[in-house]
Coordinates of C-alpha atoms in Angstrom, one line a residue:
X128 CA -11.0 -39.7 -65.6
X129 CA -10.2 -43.0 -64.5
X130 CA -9.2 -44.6 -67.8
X131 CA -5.3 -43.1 -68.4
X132 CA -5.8 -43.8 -72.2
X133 CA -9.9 -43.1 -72.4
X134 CA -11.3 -40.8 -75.3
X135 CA -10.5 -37.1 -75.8
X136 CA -12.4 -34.8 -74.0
X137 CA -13.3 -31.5 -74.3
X138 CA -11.3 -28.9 -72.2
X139 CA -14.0 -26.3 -72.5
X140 CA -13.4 -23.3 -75.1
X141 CA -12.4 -20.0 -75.2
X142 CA -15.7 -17.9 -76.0
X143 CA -16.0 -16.8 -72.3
X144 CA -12.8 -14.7 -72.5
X145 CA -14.8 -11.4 -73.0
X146 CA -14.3 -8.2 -70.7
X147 CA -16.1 -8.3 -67.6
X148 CA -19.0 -4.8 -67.4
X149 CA -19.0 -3.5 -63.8
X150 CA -22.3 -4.9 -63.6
X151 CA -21.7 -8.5 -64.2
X152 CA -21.6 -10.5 -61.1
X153 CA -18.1 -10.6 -60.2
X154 CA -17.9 -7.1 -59.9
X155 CA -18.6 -7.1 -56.4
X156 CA -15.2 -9.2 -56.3
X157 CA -11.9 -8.7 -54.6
X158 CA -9.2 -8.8 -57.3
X159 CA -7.5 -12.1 -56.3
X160 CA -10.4 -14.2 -55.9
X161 CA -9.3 -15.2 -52.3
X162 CA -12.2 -13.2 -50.4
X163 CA -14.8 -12.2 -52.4
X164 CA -18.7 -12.5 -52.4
X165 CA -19.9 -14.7 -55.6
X166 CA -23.4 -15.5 -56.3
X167 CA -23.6 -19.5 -56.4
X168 CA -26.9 -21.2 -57.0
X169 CA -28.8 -17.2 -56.4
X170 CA -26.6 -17.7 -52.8
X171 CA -23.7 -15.4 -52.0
X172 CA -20.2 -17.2 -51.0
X173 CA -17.8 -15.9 -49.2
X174 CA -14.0 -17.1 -49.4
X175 CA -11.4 -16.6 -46.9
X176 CA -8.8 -13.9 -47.4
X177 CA -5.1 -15.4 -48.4
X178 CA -2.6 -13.1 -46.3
X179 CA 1.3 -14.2 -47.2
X180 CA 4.1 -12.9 -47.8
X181 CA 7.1 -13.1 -49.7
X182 CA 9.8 -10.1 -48.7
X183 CA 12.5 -9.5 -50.3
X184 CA 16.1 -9.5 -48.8
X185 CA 18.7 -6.5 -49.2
X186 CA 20.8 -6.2 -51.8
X187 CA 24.1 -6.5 -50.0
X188 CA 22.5 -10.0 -48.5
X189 CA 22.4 -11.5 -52.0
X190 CA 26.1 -10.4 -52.7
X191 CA 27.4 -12.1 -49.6
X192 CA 25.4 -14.8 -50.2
X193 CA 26.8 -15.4 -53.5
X194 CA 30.0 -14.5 -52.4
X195 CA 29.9 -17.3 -50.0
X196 CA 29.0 -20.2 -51.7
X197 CA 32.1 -18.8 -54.4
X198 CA 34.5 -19.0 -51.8
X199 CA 33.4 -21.9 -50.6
X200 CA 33.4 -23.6 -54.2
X201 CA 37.1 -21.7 -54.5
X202 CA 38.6 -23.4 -51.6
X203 CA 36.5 -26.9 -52.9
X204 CA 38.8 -26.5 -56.0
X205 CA 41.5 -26.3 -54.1
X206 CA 41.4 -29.4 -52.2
X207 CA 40.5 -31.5 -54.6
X208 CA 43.4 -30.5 -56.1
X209 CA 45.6 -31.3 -52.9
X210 CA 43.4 -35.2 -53.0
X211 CA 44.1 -35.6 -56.6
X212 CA 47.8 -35.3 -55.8
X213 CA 47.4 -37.6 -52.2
X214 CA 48.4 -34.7 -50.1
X215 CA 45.3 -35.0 -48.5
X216 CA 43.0 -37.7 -47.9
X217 CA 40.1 -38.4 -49.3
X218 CA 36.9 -39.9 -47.7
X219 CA 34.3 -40.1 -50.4
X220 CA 33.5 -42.9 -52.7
X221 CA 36.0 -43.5 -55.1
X222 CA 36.4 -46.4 -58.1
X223 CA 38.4 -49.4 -57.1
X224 CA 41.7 -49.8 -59.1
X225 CA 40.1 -52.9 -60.6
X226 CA 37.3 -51.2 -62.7
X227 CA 39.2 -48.0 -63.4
X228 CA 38.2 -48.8 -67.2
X229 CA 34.9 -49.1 -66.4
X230 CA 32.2 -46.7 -67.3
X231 CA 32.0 -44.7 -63.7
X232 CA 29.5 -45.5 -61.2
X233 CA 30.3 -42.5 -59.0
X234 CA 30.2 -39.3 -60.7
X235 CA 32.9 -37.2 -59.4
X236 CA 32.1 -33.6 -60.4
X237 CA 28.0 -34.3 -59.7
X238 CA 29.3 -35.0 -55.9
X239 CA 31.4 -31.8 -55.7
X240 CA 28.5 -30.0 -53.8
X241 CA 28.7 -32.1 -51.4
X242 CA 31.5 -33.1 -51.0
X243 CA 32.9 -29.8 -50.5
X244 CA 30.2 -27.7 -48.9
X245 CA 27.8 -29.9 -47.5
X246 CA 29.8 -31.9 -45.4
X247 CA 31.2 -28.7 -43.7
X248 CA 28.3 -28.3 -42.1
X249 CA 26.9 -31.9 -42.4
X250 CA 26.3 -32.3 -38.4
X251 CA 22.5 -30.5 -38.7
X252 CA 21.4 -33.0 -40.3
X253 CA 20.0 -36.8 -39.5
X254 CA 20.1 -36.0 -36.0
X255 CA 19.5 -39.4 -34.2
X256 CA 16.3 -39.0 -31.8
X257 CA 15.6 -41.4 -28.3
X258 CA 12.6 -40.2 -28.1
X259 CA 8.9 -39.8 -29.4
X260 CA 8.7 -36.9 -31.2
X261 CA 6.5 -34.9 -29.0
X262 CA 7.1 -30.8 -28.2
X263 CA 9.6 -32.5 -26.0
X264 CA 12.0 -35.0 -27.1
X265 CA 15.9 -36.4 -26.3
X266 CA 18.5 -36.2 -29.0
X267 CA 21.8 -38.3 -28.9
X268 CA 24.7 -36.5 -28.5
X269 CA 27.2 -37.1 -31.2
X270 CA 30.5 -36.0 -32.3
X271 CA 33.0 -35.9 -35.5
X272 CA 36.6 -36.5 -35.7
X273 CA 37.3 -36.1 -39.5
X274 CA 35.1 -33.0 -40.3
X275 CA 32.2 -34.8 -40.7
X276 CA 32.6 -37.7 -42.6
X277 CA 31.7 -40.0 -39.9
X278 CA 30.5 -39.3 -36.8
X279 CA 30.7 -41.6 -32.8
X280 CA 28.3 -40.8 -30.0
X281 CA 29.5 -39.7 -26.7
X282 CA 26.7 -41.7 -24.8
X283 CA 25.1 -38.8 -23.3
X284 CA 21.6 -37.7 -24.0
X285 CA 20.4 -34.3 -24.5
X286 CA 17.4 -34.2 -22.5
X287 CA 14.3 -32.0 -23.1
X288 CA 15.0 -30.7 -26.5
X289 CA 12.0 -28.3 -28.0
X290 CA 10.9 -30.0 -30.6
X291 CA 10.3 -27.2 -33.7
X292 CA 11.1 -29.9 -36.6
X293 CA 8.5 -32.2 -36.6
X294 CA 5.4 -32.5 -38.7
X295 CA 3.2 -33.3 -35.1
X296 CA 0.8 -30.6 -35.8
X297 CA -1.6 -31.9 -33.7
X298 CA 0.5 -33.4 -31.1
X299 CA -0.8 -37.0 -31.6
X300 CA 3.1 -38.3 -31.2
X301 CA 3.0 -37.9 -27.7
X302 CA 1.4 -38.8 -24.6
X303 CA -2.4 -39.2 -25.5
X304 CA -3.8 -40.8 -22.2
X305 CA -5.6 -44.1 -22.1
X306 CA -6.8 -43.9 -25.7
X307 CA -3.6 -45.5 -26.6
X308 CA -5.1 -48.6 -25.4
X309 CA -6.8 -49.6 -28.4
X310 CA -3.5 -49.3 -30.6
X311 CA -2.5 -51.5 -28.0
X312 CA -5.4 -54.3 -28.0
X313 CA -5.3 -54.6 -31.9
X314 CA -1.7 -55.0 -32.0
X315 CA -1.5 -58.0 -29.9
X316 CA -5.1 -59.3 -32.0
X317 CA -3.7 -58.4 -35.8
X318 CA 0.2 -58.3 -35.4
X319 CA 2.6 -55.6 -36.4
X320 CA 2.6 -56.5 -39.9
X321 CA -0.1 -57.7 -42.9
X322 CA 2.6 -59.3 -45.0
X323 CA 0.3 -59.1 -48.3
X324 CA -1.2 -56.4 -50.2
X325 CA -5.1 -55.9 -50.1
X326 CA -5.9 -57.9 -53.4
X327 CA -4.7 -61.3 -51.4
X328 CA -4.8 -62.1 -48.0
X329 CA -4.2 -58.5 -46.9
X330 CA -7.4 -56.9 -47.0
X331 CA -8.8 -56.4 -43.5
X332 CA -11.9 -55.4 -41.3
X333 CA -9.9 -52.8 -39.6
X334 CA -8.8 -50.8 -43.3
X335 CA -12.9 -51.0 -44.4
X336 CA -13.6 -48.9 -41.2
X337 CA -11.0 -46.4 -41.4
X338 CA -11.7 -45.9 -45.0
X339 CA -15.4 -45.2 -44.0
X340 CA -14.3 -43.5 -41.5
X341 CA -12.1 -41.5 -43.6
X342 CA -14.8 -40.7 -46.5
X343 CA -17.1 -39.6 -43.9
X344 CA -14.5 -37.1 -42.2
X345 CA -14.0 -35.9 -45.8
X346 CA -17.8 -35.1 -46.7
X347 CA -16.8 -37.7 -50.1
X348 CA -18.5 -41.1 -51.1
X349 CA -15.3 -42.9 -51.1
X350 CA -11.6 -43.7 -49.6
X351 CA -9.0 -45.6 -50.2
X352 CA -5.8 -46.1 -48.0
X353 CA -1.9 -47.0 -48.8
X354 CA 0.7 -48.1 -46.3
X355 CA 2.9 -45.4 -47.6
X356 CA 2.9 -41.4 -47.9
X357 CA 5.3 -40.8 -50.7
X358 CA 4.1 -44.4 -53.1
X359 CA 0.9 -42.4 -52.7
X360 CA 1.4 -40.0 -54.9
X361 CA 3.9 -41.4 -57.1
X362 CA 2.3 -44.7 -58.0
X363 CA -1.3 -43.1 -58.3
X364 CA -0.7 -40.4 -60.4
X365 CA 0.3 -42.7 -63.5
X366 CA -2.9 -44.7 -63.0
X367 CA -4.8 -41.4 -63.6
X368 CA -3.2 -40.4 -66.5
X369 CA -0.7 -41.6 -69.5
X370 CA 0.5 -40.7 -72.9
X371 CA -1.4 -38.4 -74.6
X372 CA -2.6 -36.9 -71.0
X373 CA -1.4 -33.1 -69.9
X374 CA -0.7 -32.7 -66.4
X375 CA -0.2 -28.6 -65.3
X376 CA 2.1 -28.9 -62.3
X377 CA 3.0 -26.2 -59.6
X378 CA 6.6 -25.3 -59.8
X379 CA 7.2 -26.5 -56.0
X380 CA 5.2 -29.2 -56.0
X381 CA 7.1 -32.1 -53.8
X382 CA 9.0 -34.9 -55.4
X383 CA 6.6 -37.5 -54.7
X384 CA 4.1 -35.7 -57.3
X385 CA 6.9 -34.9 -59.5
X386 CA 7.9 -38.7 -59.8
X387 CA 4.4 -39.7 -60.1
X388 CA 3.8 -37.5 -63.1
X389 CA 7.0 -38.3 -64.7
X390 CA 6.5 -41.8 -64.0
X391 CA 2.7 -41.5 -65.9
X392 CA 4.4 -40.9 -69.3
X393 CA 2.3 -37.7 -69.9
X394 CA 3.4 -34.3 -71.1
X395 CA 4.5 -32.0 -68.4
X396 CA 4.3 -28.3 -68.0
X397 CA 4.8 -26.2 -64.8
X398 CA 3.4 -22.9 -64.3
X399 CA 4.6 -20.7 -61.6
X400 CA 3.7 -21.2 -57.9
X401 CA 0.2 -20.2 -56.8
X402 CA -0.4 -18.0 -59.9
X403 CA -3.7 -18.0 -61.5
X404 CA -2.8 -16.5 -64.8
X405 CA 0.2 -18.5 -65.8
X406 CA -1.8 -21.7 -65.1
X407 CA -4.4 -20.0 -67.1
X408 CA -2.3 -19.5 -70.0
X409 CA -0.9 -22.9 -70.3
X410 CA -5.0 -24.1 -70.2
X411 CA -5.5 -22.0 -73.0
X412 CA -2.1 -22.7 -74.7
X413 CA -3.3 -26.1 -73.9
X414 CA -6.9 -26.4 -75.7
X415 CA -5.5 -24.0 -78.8
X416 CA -2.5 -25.9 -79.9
X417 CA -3.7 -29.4 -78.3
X418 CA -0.8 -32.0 -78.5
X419 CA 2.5 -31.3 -80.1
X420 CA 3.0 -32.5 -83.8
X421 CA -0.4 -33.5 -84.0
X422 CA -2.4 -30.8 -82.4
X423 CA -4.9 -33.0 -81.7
X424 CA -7.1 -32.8 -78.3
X425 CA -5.5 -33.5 -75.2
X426 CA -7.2 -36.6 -73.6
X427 CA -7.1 -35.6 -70.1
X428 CA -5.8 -32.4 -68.4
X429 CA -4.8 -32.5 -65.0
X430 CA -3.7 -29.7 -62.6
X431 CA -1.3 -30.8 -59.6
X432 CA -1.2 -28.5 -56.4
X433 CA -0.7 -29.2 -52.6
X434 CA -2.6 -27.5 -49.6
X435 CA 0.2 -26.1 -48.2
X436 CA 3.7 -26.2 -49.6
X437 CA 6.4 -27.8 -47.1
X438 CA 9.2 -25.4 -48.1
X439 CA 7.4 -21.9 -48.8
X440 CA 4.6 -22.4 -45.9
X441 CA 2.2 -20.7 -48.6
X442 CA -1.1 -22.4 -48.9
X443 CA -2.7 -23.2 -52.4
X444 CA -5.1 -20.1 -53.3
X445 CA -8.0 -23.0 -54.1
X446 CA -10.8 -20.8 -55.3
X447 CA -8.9 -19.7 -58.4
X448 CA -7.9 -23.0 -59.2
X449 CA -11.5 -24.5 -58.7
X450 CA -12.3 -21.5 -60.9
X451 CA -10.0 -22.2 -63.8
X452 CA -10.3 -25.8 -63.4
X453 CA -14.4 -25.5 -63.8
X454 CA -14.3 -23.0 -67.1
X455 CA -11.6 -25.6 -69.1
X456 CA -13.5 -28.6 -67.9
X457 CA -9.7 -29.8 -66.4
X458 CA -9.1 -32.5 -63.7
X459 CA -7.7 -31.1 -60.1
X460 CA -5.7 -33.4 -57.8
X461 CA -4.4 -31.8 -54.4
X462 CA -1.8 -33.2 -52.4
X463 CA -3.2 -32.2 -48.2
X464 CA -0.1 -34.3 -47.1
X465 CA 0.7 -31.0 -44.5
X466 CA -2.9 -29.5 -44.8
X467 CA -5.3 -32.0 -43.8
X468 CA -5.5 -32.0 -40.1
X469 CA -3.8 -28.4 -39.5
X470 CA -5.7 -26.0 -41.2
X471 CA -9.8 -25.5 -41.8
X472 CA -12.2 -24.6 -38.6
X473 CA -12.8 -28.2 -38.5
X474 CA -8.8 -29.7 -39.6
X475 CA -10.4 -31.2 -42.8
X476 CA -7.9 -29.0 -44.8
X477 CA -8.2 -26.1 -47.4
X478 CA -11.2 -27.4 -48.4
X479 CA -12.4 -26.6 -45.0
X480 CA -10.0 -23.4 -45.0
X481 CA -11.7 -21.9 -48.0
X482 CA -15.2 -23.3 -47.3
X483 CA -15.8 -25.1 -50.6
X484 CA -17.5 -28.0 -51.8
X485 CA -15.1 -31.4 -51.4
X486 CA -17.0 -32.0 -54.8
X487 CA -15.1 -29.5 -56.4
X488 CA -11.7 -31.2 -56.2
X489 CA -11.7 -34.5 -58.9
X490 CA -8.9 -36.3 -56.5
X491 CA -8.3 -35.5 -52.9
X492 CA -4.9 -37.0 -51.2
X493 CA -3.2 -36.6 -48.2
X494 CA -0.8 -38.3 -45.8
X495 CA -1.3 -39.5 -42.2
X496 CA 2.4 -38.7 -41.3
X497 CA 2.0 -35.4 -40.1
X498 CA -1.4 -34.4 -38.5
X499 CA -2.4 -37.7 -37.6
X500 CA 1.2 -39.0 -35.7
X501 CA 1.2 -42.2 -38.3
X502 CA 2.3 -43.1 -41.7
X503 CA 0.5 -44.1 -44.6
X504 CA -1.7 -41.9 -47.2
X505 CA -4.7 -41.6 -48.5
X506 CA -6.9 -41.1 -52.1
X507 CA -10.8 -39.9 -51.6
X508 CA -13.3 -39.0 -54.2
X509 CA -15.7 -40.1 -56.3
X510 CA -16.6 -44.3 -55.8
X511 CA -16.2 -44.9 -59.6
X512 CA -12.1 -43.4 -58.4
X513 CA -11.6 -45.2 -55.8
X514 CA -13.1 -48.4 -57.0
X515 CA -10.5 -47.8 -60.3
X516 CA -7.4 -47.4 -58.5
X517 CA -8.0 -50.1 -56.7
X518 CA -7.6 -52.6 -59.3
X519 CA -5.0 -50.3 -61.6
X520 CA -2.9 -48.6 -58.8
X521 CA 0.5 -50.2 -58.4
X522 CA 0.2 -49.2 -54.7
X523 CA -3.1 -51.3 -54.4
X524 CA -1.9 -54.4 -56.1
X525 CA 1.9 -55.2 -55.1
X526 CA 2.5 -52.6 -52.3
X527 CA 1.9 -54.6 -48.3
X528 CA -1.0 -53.4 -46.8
X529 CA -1.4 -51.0 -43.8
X530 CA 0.5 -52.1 -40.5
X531 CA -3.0 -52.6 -38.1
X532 CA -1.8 -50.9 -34.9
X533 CA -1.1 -47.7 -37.6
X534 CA -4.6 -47.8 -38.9
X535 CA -6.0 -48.0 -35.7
X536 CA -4.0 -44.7 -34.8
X537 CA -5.2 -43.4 -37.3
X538 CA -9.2 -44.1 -36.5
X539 CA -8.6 -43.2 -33.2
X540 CA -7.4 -39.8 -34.5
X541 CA -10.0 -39.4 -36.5
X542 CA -12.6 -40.2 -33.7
X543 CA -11.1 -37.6 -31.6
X544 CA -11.4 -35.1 -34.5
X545 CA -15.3 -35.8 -35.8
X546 CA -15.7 -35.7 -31.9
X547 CA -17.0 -38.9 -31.9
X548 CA -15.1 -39.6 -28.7
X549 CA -17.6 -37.7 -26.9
X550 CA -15.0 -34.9 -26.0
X551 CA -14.1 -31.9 -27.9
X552 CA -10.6 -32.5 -27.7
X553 CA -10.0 -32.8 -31.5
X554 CA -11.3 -29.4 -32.0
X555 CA -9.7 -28.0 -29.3
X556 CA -6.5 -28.8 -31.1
X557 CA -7.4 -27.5 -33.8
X558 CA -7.9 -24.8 -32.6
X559 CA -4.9 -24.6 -30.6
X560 CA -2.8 -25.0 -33.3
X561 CA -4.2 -22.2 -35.0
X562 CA -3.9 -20.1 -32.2
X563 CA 0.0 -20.9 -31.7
X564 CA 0.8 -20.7 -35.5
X565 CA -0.5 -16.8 -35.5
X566 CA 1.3 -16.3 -32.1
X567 CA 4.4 -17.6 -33.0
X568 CA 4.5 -16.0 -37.1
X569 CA 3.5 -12.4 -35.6
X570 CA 6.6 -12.2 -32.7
X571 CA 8.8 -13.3 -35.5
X572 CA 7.7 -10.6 -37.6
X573 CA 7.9 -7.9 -35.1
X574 CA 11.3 -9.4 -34.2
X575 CA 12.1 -8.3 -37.6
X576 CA 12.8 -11.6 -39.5
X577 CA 12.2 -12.3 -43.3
X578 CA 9.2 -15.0 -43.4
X579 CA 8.2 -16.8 -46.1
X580 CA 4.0 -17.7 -46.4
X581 CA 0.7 -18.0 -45.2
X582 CA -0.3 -16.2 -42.0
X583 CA -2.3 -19.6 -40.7
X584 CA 0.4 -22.3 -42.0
X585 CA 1.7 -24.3 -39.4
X586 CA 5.2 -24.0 -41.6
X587 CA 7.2 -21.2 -40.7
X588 CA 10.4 -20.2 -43.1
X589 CA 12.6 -18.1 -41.4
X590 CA 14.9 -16.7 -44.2
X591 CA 18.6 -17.2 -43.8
X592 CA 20.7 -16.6 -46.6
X593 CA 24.0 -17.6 -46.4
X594 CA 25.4 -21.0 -46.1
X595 CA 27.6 -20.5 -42.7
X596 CA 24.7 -18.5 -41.1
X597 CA 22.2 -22.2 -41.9
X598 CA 24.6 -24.0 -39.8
X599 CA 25.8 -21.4 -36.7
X600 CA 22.1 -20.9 -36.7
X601 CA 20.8 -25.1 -35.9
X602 CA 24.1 -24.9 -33.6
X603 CA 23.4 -22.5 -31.1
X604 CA 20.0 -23.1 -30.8
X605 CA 20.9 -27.1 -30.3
X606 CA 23.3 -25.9 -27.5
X607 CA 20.1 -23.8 -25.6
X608 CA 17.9 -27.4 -26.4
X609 CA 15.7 -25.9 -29.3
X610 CA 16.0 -28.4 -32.6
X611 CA 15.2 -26.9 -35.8
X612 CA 14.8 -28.3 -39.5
X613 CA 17.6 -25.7 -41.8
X614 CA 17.0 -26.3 -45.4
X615 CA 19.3 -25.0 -48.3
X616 CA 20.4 -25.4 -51.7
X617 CA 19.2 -27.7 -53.5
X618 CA 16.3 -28.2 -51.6
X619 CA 15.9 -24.4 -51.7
X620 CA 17.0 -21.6 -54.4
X621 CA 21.2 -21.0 -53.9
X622 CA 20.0 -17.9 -52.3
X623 CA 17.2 -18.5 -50.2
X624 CA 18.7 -21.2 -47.5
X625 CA 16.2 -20.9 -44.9
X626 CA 15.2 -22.8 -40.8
X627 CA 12.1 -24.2 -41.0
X628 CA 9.8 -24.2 -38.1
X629 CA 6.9 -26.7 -37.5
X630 CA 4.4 -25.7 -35.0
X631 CA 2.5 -28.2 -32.4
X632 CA -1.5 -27.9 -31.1
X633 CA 0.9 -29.2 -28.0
X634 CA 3.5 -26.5 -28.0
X635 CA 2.9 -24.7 -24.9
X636 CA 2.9 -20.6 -24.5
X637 CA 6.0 -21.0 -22.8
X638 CA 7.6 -23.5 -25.5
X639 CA 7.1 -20.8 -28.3
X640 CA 8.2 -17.8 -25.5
X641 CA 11.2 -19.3 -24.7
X642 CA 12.1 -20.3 -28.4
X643 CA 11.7 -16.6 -29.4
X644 CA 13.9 -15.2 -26.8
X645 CA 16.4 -17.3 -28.0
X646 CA 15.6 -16.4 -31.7
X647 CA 16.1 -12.9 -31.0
X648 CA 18.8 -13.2 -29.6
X649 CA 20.5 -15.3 -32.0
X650 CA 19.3 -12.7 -34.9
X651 CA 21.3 -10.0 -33.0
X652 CA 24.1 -12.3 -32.8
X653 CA 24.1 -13.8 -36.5
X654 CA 22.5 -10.3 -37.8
X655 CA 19.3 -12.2 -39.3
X656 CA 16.9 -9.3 -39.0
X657 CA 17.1 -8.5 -42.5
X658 CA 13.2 -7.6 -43.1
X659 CA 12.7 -3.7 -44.0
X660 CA 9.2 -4.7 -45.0
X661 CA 9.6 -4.6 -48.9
X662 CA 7.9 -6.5 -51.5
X663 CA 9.3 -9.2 -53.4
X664 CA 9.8 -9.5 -57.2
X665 CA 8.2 -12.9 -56.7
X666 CA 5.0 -12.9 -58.7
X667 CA 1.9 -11.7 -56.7
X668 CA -1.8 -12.1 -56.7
X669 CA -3.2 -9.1 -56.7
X670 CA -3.4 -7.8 -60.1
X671 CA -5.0 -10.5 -61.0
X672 CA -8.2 -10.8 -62.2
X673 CA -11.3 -12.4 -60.4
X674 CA -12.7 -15.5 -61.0
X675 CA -16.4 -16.9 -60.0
X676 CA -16.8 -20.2 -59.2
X677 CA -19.9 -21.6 -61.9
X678 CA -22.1 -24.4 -61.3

């Protein structure tokens, strides 16, 4: 796999496709392939159960919706018209009279969104934080005098805020006791900073031991480490594969995989989020037809998917994937950016979740922003990977090396979870977190809020439609000290602007008590309780056929 231009290889062939009898082994199977009992190596295998959900909102919901963000783009008209004419001012970017013949470097119609209807509500976002982002942390208070194009701080501190934004799953951000010491002792040996990338004078002691460290936490032969999250993906995917490749990506698969692939020169198709027979389809599609024009055989194929997806909170139904991946002899490279740490009995991420063999995924990556309270990313595998991109990935060669103090955060972390601490405190987290998560999803639901996936994701959607309701909603619960992450359009569909919740191993029982009170009360207020426990024309799993993992 390691060569992006290597020979063709074969993608497996189509002579399995035959009707399964009722006494074949996969019989036995649930339909989905999520919990089912296989026969691997003369062994049974059992695979977890995916539970999510995906309801769909009332019709009159979607109207007003729609009917929002029309009025809103009505009035937007409207006073563009009164700027064009000077009767009112106008604060965004504009050409200076000098290069008015020049070809235009701000596109005025491409900024209308926001322009118009972003900045109306503007204020929820880039909130400035004092604090470390622990369940507890201080935001700045700050106010707008022009509707907020700019905004001034009062100078007074909001103290105490619950913190439901923040990727600290594990709650390694805070307060962590006198383990913090050792982040201390090698900042004042190593410095802050590298200032060279590991090919030169940047390759130390203390990135060998956390990428041991990290191969061994992984059940893998090999890690490698980068300095940043998002490079990780987007500077290693086109050092896997090039022109004349075929990567199958998931429709919300996060930008830093979408620029990586687009970046790789290779041919990209999408198949529809978490669904086992449309990615099927394009495999076949794939080793029928082969490359356009030519038709010859693809070179490589290579499904991208992430552990759990940031936006839907659904986690990747691995088994299938595996599955597929296995009968057309394709590549498979996860993103774990949210999983790894914060789901699994043992935080190692779906791998873990599902109970699978780490051997089964080609290329394992993840991110220590989130679990782990640092920054940075990782690639694991096989050594002949590793030992690849680390003379061809752009991110190895010209990128600065990991800050020390951050990869000794992230050793200790990994200590605490392997247990190698002597404690069971990793563990416990994990375990904590878990606990929380199912807590916090099931009061919602009985609340009688819309949620969008996975029962034991640690990201919670609540579903909130229209554009006035996303900001009222971040306002009032900022004004009883809650912060929440709202996400809309065109982060999210037009109609499915949503508040994000992140929960915390740290978050206590009365953290997530007192931010449900307040969410039930605000759904009574904002009338948010929209769920009447229908199904969603989003494409679900279980009609789908089964698929056995082969050896």
């Amino acid at each position: 796999m390691a060569n992006p231009g290597g020979g063709a290889v074969c993608n497996g062939n189509l002579n399995n496709h035959k009707k399964q009898s009722k006494d074949s082994p996969t019989g036995n199977c649930r339909k989905n392939g999520i919990s089912k009992e296989a026969q691997q190596n003369g062994k049974p295998r059992f695979y977890k159960r995916v539970t999510e959900s995906y309801e769909q909102a009332p019709l009159h919901v979607l109207v007003f919706t729609y009917l929002g963000y029309g009025i809103g783009s009505l009035f937007g008209y409207f006073r563009d018209f009164l700027r064009n004419w000077g009767i009112e001012k106008c604060n965004a970017a504009v050409e200076r009279e000098e290069q008015r013949d020049f070809v235009p470097l701000y596109q005025d119609f491409e900024n209308f969104f926001k322009r118009n209807l972003y900045m109306r509500i503007r204020d929820n976002w880039n909130r400035p934080i004092c604090s470390a982002p622990g369940p507890l942390f201080d935001v700045m208070e700050r106010v707008s005098d022009d509707y907020n194009w700019t905004f001034r701080f009062t100078g007074k501190i909001i103290k105490d805020v619950i913190n439901m934004g923040s990727y600290n799953f594990l709650g390694f951000t805070g307060q962590c006791g006198g383990s913090i010491s050792t982040v201390e002792d090698v900042l004042e040996t190593y410095s802050a900073g590298v200032c060279s990338t590991r090919q030169e004078m940047g390759n130390l002691d203390i990135h060998k031991e956390l990428e041991d460290l990290m191969a061994k936490f992984l059940n893998v032969e090999a890690a490698m480490v980068f300095g940043m999250g998002f490079a990780t993906n987007s500077m290693n995917i086109p050092a896997l594969v090039g022109k004349g490749c075929l990567i199958l990506s998931d429709e919300l698969n996060h930008a830093s995989i979408v620029l990586g692939a687009r970046l790789s020169g290779a041919t990209i198709r999408t198949f529809k989020h978490n669904n086992a027979q449309n990615l099927e389809k394009h495999l076949r599609d794939a080793i029928i037809y082969g490359q356009p024009r030519t038709h010859r055989a693809w070179k490589k194929i290579l499904i991208l998917v992430e552990g759990i997806y940031s936006m839907e909170g659904s986690i990747v139904h691995l088994p299938q994937i595996v599955a597929l991946k296995k009968k057309y002899k394709a590549y498979l490279y996860i993103d774990e950016a949210h999983s790894i740490g914060s789901v699994g009995p043992t935080g190692r991420g779906v791998v873990d979740f599902f109970g699978m063999d780490p051997s089964d995924v080609d290329v394992l990556m993840g991110t220590f922003t989130k679990s782990f309270g640092a920054s940075g990313g990782y690639i694991a595998g096989k050594k002949e990977l590793v030992d690849y991109l680390r003379v061809n990935s752009h991110s190895s060669v010209y990128a600065t090396s990991m800050s020390p103090p951050i990869a000794q955060q992230i050793i200790r972390t990994l200590k605490l979870l392997m247990g190698m601490d002597g404690t069971t405190e990793g563990i416990q987290r994990v375990q904590q977190l878990a606990k929380n998560v199912r807590y916090f999803r099931q009061k919602l639901s009985e609340m009688g809020f819309i949620l969008y996936g996975n029962e034991d994701s640690p990201v919670v959607p609540l579903l909130l439609y229209m554009p006035s309701k996303v900001a009222a909603f971040a306002r009032h619960l900022l004004k009883r000290k809650i912060a929440v992450v709202v996400v809309g359009f065109p982060a999210t569909p037009l109609v499915e602007a949503r508040a994000r919740f992140c929960i915390s191993a740290k978050h206590t029982r009365e953290n997530l008590d007192t931010v449900l009170a307040v969410v039930d009360e605000l759904g009574d207020l904002l009338n948010l309780k929209y769920s009447r426990k229908k199904k969603s024309a989003r494409p679900e799993l279980h009609d789908e056929p089964s698929f056995e993992l082969d050896d």
